[in-house]
mmCIF file of C-alpha atoms in Angstrom:
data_model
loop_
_atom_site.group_PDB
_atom_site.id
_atom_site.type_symbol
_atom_site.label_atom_id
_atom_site.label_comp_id
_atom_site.label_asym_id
_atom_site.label_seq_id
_atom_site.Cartn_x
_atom_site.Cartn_y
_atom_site.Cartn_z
ATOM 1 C CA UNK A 10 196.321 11.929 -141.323
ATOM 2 C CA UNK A 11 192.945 10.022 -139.849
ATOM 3 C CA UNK A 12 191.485 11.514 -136.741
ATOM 4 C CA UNK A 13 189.168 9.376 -134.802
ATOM 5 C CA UNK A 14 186.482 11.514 -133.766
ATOM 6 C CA UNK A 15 185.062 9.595 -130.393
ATOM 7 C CA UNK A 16 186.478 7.480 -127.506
ATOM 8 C CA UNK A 17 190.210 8.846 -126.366
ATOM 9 C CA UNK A 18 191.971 9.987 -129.655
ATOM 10 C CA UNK A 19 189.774 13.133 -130.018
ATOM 11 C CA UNK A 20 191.813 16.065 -130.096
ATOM 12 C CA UNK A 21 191.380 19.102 -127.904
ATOM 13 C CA UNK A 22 189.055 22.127 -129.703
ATOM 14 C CA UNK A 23 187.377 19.644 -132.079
ATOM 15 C CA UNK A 24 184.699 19.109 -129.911
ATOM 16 C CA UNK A 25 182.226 21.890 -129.912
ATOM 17 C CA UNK A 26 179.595 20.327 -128.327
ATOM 18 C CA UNK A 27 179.371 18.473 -125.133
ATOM 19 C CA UNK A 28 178.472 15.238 -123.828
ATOM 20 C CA UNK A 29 175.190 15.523 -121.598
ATOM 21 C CA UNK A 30 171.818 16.117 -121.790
ATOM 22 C CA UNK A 31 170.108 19.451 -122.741
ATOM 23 C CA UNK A 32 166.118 19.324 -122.364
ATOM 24 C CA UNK A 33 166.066 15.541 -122.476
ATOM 25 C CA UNK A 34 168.245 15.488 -125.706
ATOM 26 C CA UNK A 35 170.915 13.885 -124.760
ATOM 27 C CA UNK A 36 174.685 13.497 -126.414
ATOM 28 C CA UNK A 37 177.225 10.857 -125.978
ATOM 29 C CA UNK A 38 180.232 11.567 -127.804
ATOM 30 C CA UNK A 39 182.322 8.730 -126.931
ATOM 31 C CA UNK A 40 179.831 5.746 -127.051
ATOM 32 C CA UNK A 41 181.910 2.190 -126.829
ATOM 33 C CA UNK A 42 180.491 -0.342 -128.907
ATOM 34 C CA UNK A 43 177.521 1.277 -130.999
ATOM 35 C CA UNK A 44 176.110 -1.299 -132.616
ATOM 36 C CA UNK A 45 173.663 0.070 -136.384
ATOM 37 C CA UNK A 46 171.865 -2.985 -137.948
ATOM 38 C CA UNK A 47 174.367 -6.046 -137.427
ATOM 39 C CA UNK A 48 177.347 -3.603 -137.586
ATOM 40 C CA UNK A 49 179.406 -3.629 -134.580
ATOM 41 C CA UNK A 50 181.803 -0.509 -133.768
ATOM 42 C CA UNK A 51 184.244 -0.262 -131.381
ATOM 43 C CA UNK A 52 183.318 3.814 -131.495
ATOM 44 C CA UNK A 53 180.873 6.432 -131.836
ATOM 45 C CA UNK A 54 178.370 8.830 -130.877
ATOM 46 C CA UNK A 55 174.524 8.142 -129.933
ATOM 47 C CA UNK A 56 172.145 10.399 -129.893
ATOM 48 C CA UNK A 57 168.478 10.225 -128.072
ATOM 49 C CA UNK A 58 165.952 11.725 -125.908
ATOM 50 C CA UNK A 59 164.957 11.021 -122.618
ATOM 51 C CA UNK A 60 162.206 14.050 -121.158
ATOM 52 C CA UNK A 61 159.098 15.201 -122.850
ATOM 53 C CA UNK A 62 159.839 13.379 -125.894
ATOM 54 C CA UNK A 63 157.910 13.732 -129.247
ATOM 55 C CA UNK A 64 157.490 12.223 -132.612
ATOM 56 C CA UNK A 65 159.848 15.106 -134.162
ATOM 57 C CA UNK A 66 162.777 15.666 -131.578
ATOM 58 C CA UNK A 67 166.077 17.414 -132.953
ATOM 59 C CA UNK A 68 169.604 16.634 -131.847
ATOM 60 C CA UNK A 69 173.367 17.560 -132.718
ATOM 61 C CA UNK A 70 176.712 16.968 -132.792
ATOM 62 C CA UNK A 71 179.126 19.835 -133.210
ATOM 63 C CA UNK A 72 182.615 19.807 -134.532
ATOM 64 C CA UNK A 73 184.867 23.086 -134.839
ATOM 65 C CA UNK A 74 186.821 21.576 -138.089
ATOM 66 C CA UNK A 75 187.984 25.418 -138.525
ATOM 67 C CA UNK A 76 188.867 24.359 -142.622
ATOM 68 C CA UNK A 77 191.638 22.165 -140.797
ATOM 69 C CA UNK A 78 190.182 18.869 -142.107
ATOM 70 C CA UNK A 79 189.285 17.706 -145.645
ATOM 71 C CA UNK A 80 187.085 15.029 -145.169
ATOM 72 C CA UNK A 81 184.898 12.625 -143.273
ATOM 73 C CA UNK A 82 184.099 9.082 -143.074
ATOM 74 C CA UNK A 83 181.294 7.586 -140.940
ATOM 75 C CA UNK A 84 178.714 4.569 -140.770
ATOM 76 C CA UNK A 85 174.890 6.109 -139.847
ATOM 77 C CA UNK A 86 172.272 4.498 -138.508
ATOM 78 C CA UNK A 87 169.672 3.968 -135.945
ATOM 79 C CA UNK A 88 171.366 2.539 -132.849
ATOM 80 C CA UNK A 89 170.099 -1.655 -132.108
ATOM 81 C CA UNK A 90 169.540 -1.070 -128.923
ATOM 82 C CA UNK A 91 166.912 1.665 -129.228
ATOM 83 C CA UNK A 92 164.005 0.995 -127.283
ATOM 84 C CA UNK A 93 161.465 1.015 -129.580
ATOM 85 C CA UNK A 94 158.894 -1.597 -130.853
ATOM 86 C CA UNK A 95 158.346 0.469 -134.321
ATOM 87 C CA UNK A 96 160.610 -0.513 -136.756
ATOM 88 C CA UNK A 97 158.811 1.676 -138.999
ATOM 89 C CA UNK A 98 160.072 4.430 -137.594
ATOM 90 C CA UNK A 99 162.734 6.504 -139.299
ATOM 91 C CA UNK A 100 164.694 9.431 -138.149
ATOM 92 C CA UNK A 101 166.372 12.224 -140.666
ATOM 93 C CA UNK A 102 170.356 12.632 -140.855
ATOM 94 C CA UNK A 103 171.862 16.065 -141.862
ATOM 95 C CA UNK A 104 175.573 16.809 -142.267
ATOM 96 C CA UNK A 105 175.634 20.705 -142.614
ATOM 97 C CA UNK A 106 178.395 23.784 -142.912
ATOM 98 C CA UNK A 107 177.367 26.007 -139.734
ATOM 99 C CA UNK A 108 179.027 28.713 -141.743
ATOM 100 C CA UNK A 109 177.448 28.391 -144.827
ATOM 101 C CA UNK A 110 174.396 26.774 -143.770
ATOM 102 C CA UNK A 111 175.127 24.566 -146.281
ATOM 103 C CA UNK A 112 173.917 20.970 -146.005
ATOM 104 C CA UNK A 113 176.511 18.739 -147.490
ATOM 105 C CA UNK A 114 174.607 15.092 -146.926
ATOM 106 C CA UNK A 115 171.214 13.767 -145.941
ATOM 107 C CA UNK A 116 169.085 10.540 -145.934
ATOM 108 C CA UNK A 117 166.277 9.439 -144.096
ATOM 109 C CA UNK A 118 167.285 6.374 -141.295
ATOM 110 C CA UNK A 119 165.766 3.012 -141.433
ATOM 111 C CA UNK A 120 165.895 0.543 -138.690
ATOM 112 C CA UNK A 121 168.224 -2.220 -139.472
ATOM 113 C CA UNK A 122 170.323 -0.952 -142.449
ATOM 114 C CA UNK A 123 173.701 1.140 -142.022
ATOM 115 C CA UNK A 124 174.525 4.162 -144.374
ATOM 116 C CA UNK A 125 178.227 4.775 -144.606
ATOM 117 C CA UNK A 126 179.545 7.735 -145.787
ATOM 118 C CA UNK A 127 183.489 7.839 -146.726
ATOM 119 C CA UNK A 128 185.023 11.018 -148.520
ATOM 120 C CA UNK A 129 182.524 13.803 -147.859
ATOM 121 C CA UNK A 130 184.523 16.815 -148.660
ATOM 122 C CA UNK A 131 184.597 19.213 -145.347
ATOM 123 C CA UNK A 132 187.567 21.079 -146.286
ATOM 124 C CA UNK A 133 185.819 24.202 -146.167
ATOM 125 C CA UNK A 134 184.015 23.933 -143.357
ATOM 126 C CA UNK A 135 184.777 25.534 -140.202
ATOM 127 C CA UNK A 136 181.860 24.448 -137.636
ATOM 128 C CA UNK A 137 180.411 20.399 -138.821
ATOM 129 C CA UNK A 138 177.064 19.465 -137.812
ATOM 130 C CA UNK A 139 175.418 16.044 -137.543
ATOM 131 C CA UNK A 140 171.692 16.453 -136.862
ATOM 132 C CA UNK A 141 169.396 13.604 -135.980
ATOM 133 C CA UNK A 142 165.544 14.621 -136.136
ATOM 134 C CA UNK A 143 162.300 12.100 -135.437
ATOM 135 C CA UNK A 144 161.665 10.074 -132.725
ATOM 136 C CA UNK A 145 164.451 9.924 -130.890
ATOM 137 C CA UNK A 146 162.951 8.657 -127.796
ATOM 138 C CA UNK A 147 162.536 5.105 -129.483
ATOM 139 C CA UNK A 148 165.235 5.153 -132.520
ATOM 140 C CA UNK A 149 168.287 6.758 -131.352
ATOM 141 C CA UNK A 150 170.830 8.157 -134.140
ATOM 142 C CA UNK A 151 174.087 6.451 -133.842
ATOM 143 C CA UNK A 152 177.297 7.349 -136.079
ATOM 144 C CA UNK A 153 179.957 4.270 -135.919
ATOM 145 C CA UNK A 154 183.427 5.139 -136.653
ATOM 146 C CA UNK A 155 183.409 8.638 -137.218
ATOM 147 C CA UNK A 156 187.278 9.793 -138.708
ATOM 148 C CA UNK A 157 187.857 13.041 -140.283
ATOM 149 C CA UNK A 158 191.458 13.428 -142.405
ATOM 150 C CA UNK A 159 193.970 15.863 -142.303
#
């Protein structure tokens, strides 16, 4: 069974964190049209920084999985509409068991290019998180699409 993750299909519990800001780092779980590269989705989260902002900010989503799920599909990226004039700029992605501390994906961001990830195996995993670290002030993290599966 496919489980969107933002916008109005997210199911109650799954969410662990919230949608707001917490010392400038600010969460939006259900972002409507996030747009990575030339990719347009209808869904997502977004991820960025708005007080006292540095070159290394870190950021999270939070899922409570709780082993229920098996795996995850998602498109990552640094969101188009970041307000930044350096395209050099690149933020790092993380996908780790809170559990475990295990980190089960990562790849450093470019501006411009999507990395989508379909199949990652969470079906261990009680408590999913998606970290975004760099600048987010200027390149915001952005995950299109985000489904886990029964």
């Amino acid at each position: 069974m496919r489980v969107e993750l933002s916008g109005g299909n997210l199911p109650g519990g799954l969410q662990d964190s919230a949608d707001g800001c917490d010392f400038g780092i600010c969460a939006t779980w259900s972002a409507d049209n996030v747009v990575i590269g030339s990719r347009s989705f209808r869904t997502g989260f977004v991820l960025t920084c708005s007080v006292a902002c540095g070159a290394n900010d870190s950021g999270y989503f939070q899922m409570k999985t709780a082993g229920k799920y098996t795996r995850f599909d998602g498109t990552f990226g640094i969101a188009a509409d970041s307000p930044g004039s350096d395209k050099t700029q690149t933020l790092e992605l993380t996908l780790a068991d809170q559990g475990t501390g295990k980190v089960l994906y990562s790849k450093t961001l470019e501006y411009g290019r999507t990395y989508t990830l379909k199949g990652l195996d969470i079906s261990h995993v009680g408590l999913l998180r998606i970290t975004f670290a760099g600048p987010l002030a200027s390149a915001h993290g952005a995950v299109g699409a985000p489904v886990v599966h029964r």
